[in-house]
């Protein structure tokens, strides 16, 4: 029995030892599990924190998305409103443009059909009369100066003749004086008896001095140029009569001004004086270089055409830049521009001028001396000639000859153009007339739409034709 007890005790001891080992092993495992649980707990805490952060970021993103959607909606609404306003403005712009077009058309009609309502008729007539008389006075003063110079020369020649008569060798000196007189007279006068002498003329003044008094086509040959035909506008009275009567004319002008100022109502007599003075200014043999009257010739020509000339000397024509230059290069000349509007009102203006040659594109340099219309061309400034294929205008970005039609001495576009497209006065074509055509456009005041134009030239001194 003791053996059984011993055996049982031994078994229990072994069982206790096994349980102790199991407990120790289990405790080790439990410690490991707890350690892992701690690590897991830390990881879980970090994941939970990151999850919370992500949730917060998600909330912020949702809020930002909501704000962006609201902003996008506002921008869409504003864009629709802007488009709507742009459409309204476009419609209003078109309506305003149409109204401006109608207003400009009405203004053009008023300018052409009515007198200036802001100025009394008598004052306007007096002002116009005084301006005309002032221009005539300047013109006649220039004539008097020329005549004075001529008289001074004659006085010197008379004194020279008296000295020669009193000298012992009278015959020899007399022959010498005769030779000087022959040299002093224009060459055309020397050959006036020769019916073929016109071929040697340098301009219409020579032909006039030869005794011709009929308007018509003549052949001239300026110095250094080939012979060509020109149209000469002559007058019956000799040019010397104008010089000798200059002082009387000036006195009558002053008298007429005083009379007009004291009696404003008597306009007929004053107008008669104006007309007589205006006609007296054309008592010269003029060489015509341009003429427009009926639109029968197209003036929208090329550079070469404007150099050579075109048209019909009996009708509308442009003489030619090279021909004009060959004439005016011989002496000092006056340029006279005669204008007529569609109501048969006639105006004129005169300039002293210089003209450049082909190397300067036939540039013009003007200085106004008289006239009864406001100046519309640049003075004391070189302006070059331009055509549709040879532009010299100041506004380089715009070809004036394309917008205005016709070659001319353009300073800037939309200025005076006497070679523009000829458009007849018609109510059906008011808009086209308003934009282009023949017109005289002063810097201040109304433009003059023209029916006819004429450019004529005349030398300032006979003695230059030696």
XYZ file of C-alpha atoms in Angstrom:
466
model
C 0.000 0.000 0.000
C 2.835 2.276 0.684
C 3.993 1.633 -2.808
C 0.769 2.886 -4.197
C 0.949 5.954 -2.063
C 4.469 6.519 -3.198
C 3.518 6.019 -6.741
C 0.614 8.390 -6.390
C 2.795 10.956 -4.731
C 5.329 10.648 -7.475
C 2.638 11.045 -10.099
C 1.233 14.050 -8.343
C 4.688 15.517 -8.070
C 5.256 15.020 -11.771
C 1.832 16.442 -12.476
C 2.654 19.477 -10.316
C 5.912 19.962 -12.115
C 4.177 19.650 -15.475
C 1.537 22.135 -14.359
C 4.279 24.476 -13.171
C 6.025 24.239 -16.533
C 2.697 24.794 -18.300
C 1.963 27.793 -16.134
C 5.405 29.226 -16.768
C 5.046 28.620 -20.474
C 1.545 29.978 -20.507
C 2.650 33.075 -18.590
C 5.408 33.642 -21.123
C 2.897 33.340 -23.916
C 0.482 35.620 -22.076
C 3.257 38.215 -21.642
C 3.986 37.995 -25.340
C 0.281 38.316 -26.135
C -0.016 41.334 -23.833
C 3.027 42.904 -25.480
C 1.507 42.369 -28.884
C -1.807 43.705 -27.621
C -0.018 46.876 -26.461
C 1.614 47.253 -29.849
C -1.747 46.661 -31.541
C -3.388 49.131 -29.203
C -0.820 51.797 -30.100
C -1.238 51.080 -33.820
C -4.991 51.180 -33.476
C -4.762 54.540 -31.679
C -2.593 55.940 -34.463
C -4.965 54.588 -37.127
C -7.906 56.047 -35.247
C -6.139 59.422 -35.073
C -5.345 59.320 -38.782
C -8.934 58.326 -39.492
C -10.184 61.301 -37.501
C -7.768 63.587 -39.370
C -8.956 62.194 -42.681
C -12.556 62.769 -41.620
C -11.724 66.375 -40.783
C -9.939 66.824 -44.131
C -12.918 65.256 -45.855
C -15.202 67.756 -44.137
C -12.939 70.627 -45.202
C -12.883 69.303 -48.770
C -16.664 69.105 -48.762
C -16.873 72.688 -47.542
C -14.340 73.848 -50.173
C -16.231 71.939 -52.873
C -19.456 73.594 -51.769
C -17.831 77.043 -51.901
C -16.362 76.342 -55.363
C -19.727 75.173 -56.611
C -21.333 78.343 -55.261
C -18.590 80.501 -56.854
C -18.969 78.668 -60.158
C -22.695 79.258 -60.078
C -22.158 82.959 -59.379
C -19.647 83.216 -62.232
C -22.066 81.447 -64.553
C -24.799 83.893 -63.627
C -22.466 86.879 -64.053
C -21.317 85.553 -67.432
C -24.922 85.254 -68.568
C -25.589 88.796 -67.375
C -22.483 90.112 -69.180
C -23.470 88.348 -72.391
C -26.917 89.834 -72.087
C -25.462 93.324 -71.536
C -23.080 92.875 -74.487
C -26.004 91.946 -76.708
C -27.927 95.000 -75.519
C -24.882 97.252 -76.079
C -24.381 95.816 -79.576
C -27.979 96.589 -80.449
C -27.669 100.084 -78.974
C -24.388 100.616 -80.884
C -26.050 99.693 -84.170
C -28.995 101.958 -83.375
C -26.641 104.812 -82.388
C -24.587 104.334 -85.559
C -27.749 104.506 -87.656
C -28.869 107.631 -85.798
C -25.431 109.236 -86.290
C -25.563 108.423 -89.999
C -28.979 110.041 -90.291
C -27.805 113.014 -88.214
C -24.718 113.519 -90.405
C -26.903 113.322 -93.485
C -29.260 115.945 -92.077
C -26.331 118.184 -91.084
C -24.892 117.881 -94.598
C -28.257 118.847 -96.073
C -28.540 121.811 -93.711
C -25.021 122.960 -94.546
C -25.783 122.862 -98.252
C -29.297 124.332 -98.140
C -29.406 126.894 -95.323
C -27.524 130.026 -94.303
C -25.761 130.311 -90.960
C -28.645 130.956 -88.514
C -26.281 132.174 -85.774
C -25.134 135.238 -87.727
C -27.382 138.043 -89.040
C -27.542 138.179 -92.788
C -26.305 141.762 -93.097
C -23.303 141.132 -90.808
C -22.412 137.953 -92.702
C -22.645 139.810 -96.025
C -20.516 142.665 -94.702
C -17.932 140.225 -93.313
C -17.770 138.308 -96.587
C -17.473 141.555 -98.546
C -14.643 142.888 -96.357
C -12.761 139.566 -96.647
C -13.108 139.658 -100.428
C -11.972 143.267 -100.626
C -9.036 142.543 -98.342
C -7.945 139.718 -100.628
C -8.290 141.952 -103.678
C -6.278 144.688 -101.970
C -3.450 142.244 -101.306
C -3.558 141.043 -104.904
C -3.573 144.577 -106.302
C -0.821 145.611 -103.912
C 1.341 142.861 -105.393
C 0.487 144.131 -108.873
C 1.407 147.683 -107.838
C 4.716 146.422 -106.464
C 5.439 144.687 -109.754
C 4.467 147.841 -111.683
C 6.635 149.951 -109.389
C 9.597 147.709 -110.111
C 8.844 147.967 -113.840
C 8.609 151.788 -113.629
C 11.896 151.910 -111.719
C 13.562 149.926 -114.496
C 12.067 152.215 -117.118
C 13.210 155.306 -115.206
C 16.747 153.950 -115.077
C 16.608 153.271 -118.812
C 15.337 156.823 -119.477
C 18.170 158.280 -117.442
C 20.599 156.089 -119.332
C 19.068 157.254 -122.619
C 19.346 160.941 -121.634
C 23.005 160.469 -120.777
C 23.615 158.797 -124.117
C 21.769 161.577 -126.013
C 23.938 164.188 -124.319
C 27.113 162.275 -125.097
C 29.221 163.109 -128.205
C 28.879 159.608 -129.611
C 25.073 159.690 -129.797
C 24.705 157.353 -132.782
C 26.898 154.664 -131.272
C 25.140 154.846 -127.898
C 21.722 154.897 -129.596
C 22.506 151.643 -131.369
C 23.724 150.169 -128.078
C 20.505 151.187 -126.332
C 18.408 149.658 -129.122
C 20.243 146.380 -128.654
C 19.519 146.468 -124.927
C 15.830 147.071 -125.588
C 15.695 144.098 -127.926
C 17.300 141.913 -125.265
C 14.905 143.171 -122.578
C 11.721 142.215 -124.439
C 10.422 138.653 -124.278
C 11.758 136.380 -127.009
C 8.275 135.683 -128.283
C 7.781 139.375 -129.085
C 10.856 139.326 -131.308
C 9.273 136.677 -133.512
C 5.664 137.799 -133.236
C 5.425 138.287 -136.997
C 6.415 134.684 -137.583
C 3.277 132.480 -137.661
C 5.311 129.471 -136.446
C 6.751 131.253 -133.410
C 4.256 129.647 -131.021
C 6.229 126.421 -131.112
C 9.006 128.174 -129.165
C 6.715 129.548 -126.452
C 7.402 128.567 -122.845
C 3.822 129.085 -121.625
C 0.601 130.949 -122.469
C 2.100 134.302 -121.408
C 4.515 134.149 -124.335
C 1.646 133.435 -126.708
C -0.333 136.313 -125.214
C 2.629 138.653 -125.695
C 2.792 137.558 -129.332
C -0.658 139.066 -129.841
C -2.954 136.048 -129.419
C -6.208 136.822 -127.546
C -8.298 133.701 -128.253
C -8.855 130.903 -125.767
C -7.723 127.581 -127.152
C -5.075 124.892 -127.526
C -1.504 126.007 -128.236
C 1.864 124.274 -128.462
C 4.577 125.308 -126.001
C 8.140 124.155 -125.356
C 9.430 125.078 -121.873
C 13.178 125.275 -121.329
C 14.731 121.805 -121.360
C 11.471 120.074 -122.282
C 9.830 118.583 -125.336
C 6.990 120.458 -127.005
C 3.438 119.680 -125.842
C -0.047 121.170 -126.088
C -1.746 123.246 -123.414
C -5.052 125.071 -123.117
C -4.569 128.847 -122.775
C -7.227 131.079 -121.252
C -6.726 134.590 -122.682
C -8.464 137.945 -122.037
C -9.014 140.841 -124.434
C -7.436 143.606 -122.324
C -3.679 143.976 -122.265
C -1.971 143.126 -118.994
C -0.328 146.569 -118.917
C -3.759 148.199 -118.468
C -4.198 146.323 -115.237
C -0.910 147.639 -113.865
C -1.600 151.222 -114.862
C -5.084 151.187 -113.284
C -4.023 149.509 -110.035
C -3.962 152.710 -107.985
C -7.433 153.734 -109.229
C -8.814 150.320 -108.408
C -7.410 150.453 -104.865
C -8.978 153.888 -104.349
C -12.364 152.674 -105.616
C -12.176 149.645 -103.287
C -11.619 151.861 -100.228
C -14.499 154.100 -101.331
C -16.783 151.122 -101.824
C -15.964 149.712 -98.356
C -16.844 153.046 -96.714
C -20.050 153.260 -98.733
C -21.037 149.711 -97.800
C -20.406 150.344 -94.085
C -22.653 153.434 -94.153
C -25.423 151.769 -96.161
C -25.752 148.042 -95.425
C -29.004 147.670 -97.339
C -27.567 148.659 -100.712
C -25.966 145.285 -101.451
C -26.358 145.340 -105.209
C -23.806 148.100 -105.787
C -21.303 146.458 -103.432
C -21.761 143.083 -105.062
C -21.146 144.739 -108.387
C -17.827 145.988 -107.119
C -16.943 142.501 -105.914
C -17.791 140.969 -109.263
C -15.798 143.553 -111.189
C -12.761 142.997 -108.985
C -13.083 139.252 -109.198
C -13.149 139.411 -112.978
C -10.233 141.841 -113.079
C -8.060 139.293 -111.293
C -8.379 136.965 -114.291
C -7.248 139.531 -116.879
C -4.094 137.488 -117.361
C -3.089 134.800 -119.853
C -3.463 131.672 -117.730
C -2.141 128.177 -118.457
C -4.720 125.594 -117.341
C -3.232 122.531 -115.600
C -6.464 120.857 -114.371
C -10.140 121.114 -115.240
C -13.212 119.251 -113.926
C -16.758 120.020 -115.052
C -18.914 116.988 -115.865
C -17.232 113.763 -114.679
C -16.482 112.561 -118.215
C -12.884 111.620 -117.288
C -11.903 109.137 -114.561
C -9.288 110.821 -112.321
C -8.548 107.684 -110.283
C -5.401 107.055 -112.341
C -1.952 105.567 -111.721
C 1.278 107.394 -110.856
C 2.529 107.193 -114.455
C -0.755 108.605 -115.783
C -0.542 111.576 -113.422
C 3.057 112.190 -114.533
C 2.201 112.094 -118.262
C -1.274 113.660 -118.060
C -4.658 112.433 -119.267
C -8.046 113.615 -120.519
C -9.090 116.010 -123.285
C -7.785 119.604 -123.394
C -11.182 120.716 -124.752
C -12.957 119.164 -121.756
C -11.789 117.556 -118.533
C -8.073 116.897 -118.174
C -4.955 116.753 -116.025
C -1.988 118.323 -117.840
C 0.639 116.094 -116.211
C 3.070 116.545 -113.303
C 6.189 116.565 -115.481
C 4.693 119.114 -117.872
C 3.577 121.350 -115.001
C 7.033 121.115 -113.445
C 8.759 121.976 -116.747
C 6.659 125.182 -116.910
C 6.944 126.410 -113.313
C 10.646 125.520 -113.057
C 11.385 128.460 -115.409
C 10.218 131.277 -113.075
C 8.050 132.222 -110.101
C 4.390 131.400 -110.690
C 0.974 132.060 -109.149
C -1.446 129.168 -108.730
C -5.119 130.146 -108.961
C -7.836 127.641 -107.992
C -11.350 128.401 -109.259
C -14.268 126.497 -107.697
C -18.012 126.276 -108.346
C -20.511 124.483 -106.111
C -23.847 122.921 -107.082
C -25.689 126.207 -106.491
C -23.579 128.047 -109.073
C -21.636 129.908 -106.343
C -18.147 130.667 -107.622
C -15.078 131.109 -105.431
C -11.339 131.366 -105.989
C -8.047 131.406 -104.112
C -4.504 132.250 -105.258
C -1.116 131.118 -103.995
C 2.509 131.738 -104.762
C 4.067 128.305 -105.040
C 7.117 126.201 -105.710
C 7.075 122.687 -107.128
C 9.668 119.956 -106.763
C 10.771 117.639 -109.529
C 10.448 113.857 -109.936
C 13.135 113.142 -107.329
C 10.907 114.889 -104.728
C 7.646 113.344 -105.978
C 6.569 116.739 -107.399
C 6.161 118.212 -103.907
C 4.194 121.468 -103.561
C 5.061 124.439 -101.312
C 2.247 127.015 -101.054
C 1.760 130.522 -99.683
C -1.709 132.096 -99.934
C -1.914 135.667 -101.295
C -5.617 136.311 -101.980
C -9.048 134.748 -102.470
C -12.682 134.810 -101.359
C -12.809 131.323 -99.819
C -11.083 130.008 -96.653
C -7.779 128.261 -97.272
C -7.897 124.449 -97.243
C -4.350 123.518 -98.278
C -1.276 123.396 -95.984
C 0.895 126.516 -96.237
C 4.655 126.830 -95.727
C 4.921 123.042 -95.795
C 6.158 120.578 -98.396
C 3.430 118.144 -99.459
C 4.210 115.355 -101.908
C 1.923 114.062 -104.638
C 0.323 110.627 -104.099
C -1.655 108.164 -106.195
C -3.278 104.814 -105.493
C -0.037 103.017 -106.456
C 2.399 105.612 -105.057
C 1.483 106.801 -101.560
C 3.268 109.701 -99.856
C 0.582 110.669 -97.306
C 1.527 111.458 -93.701
C -0.839 108.747 -92.449
C 1.276 105.819 -93.590
C -1.181 103.269 -92.232
C -3.879 104.523 -94.595
C -3.574 105.004 -98.341
C -5.446 108.278 -98.931
C -5.875 107.598 -102.625
C -7.736 104.370 -101.791
C -10.118 106.095 -99.372
C -10.456 109.440 -101.190
C -10.017 108.343 -104.844
C -7.725 110.191 -107.253
C -4.156 111.478 -107.057
C -3.484 114.666 -105.072
C -1.066 116.530 -102.789
C -2.312 114.829 -99.630
C -1.145 116.025 -96.214
C -3.521 113.740 -94.274
C -6.450 111.690 -95.497
C -9.990 113.083 -95.784
C -8.622 116.533 -96.666
C -9.353 118.675 -99.711
C -9.346 116.612 -102.907
C -9.953 118.257 -106.282
C -9.097 115.082 -108.214
C -11.591 112.849 -106.406
C -14.449 110.847 -107.825
C -16.955 113.083 -109.615
C -20.429 112.626 -108.127
C -23.420 114.577 -109.334
C -25.741 116.291 -106.879
C -28.640 113.911 -106.288
C -30.836 113.148 -103.272
C -30.478 109.439 -103.980
C -26.707 109.589 -103.500
C -26.365 111.890 -100.524
C -24.520 109.328 -98.441
C -21.941 108.674 -101.152
C -21.453 112.399 -101.737
C -20.903 112.875 -98.048
C -18.044 110.389 -97.958
C -16.089 111.250 -101.100
C -15.975 113.239 -104.308
C -14.819 116.750 -105.216
C -14.688 118.946 -102.139
C -12.882 121.920 -100.631
C -12.462 121.377 -96.883
C -11.114 124.316 -94.828
C -9.677 123.547 -91.394
C -12.554 125.513 -89.858
C -16.042 125.926 -91.243
C -18.172 123.953 -93.647
C -16.810 121.882 -96.553
C -17.733 122.882 -100.094
C -19.039 120.104 -102.361
C -18.013 121.065 -105.877
C -19.495 120.895 -109.362
C -16.443 122.185 -111.235
C -12.794 123.010 -110.556
C -10.014 124.670 -112.508
C -6.315 125.008 -111.646
C -4.463 127.693 -113.614
C -0.953 129.175 -113.395
C 0.613 132.504 -114.387
C 4.178 133.897 -114.034
C 4.629 136.742 -111.566
C 7.147 138.636 -113.759
C 7.431 138.945 -117.552
C 11.132 139.777 -117.277
C 11.954 136.194 -116.293
C 11.327 135.120 -119.896
C 14.580 136.366 -121.396
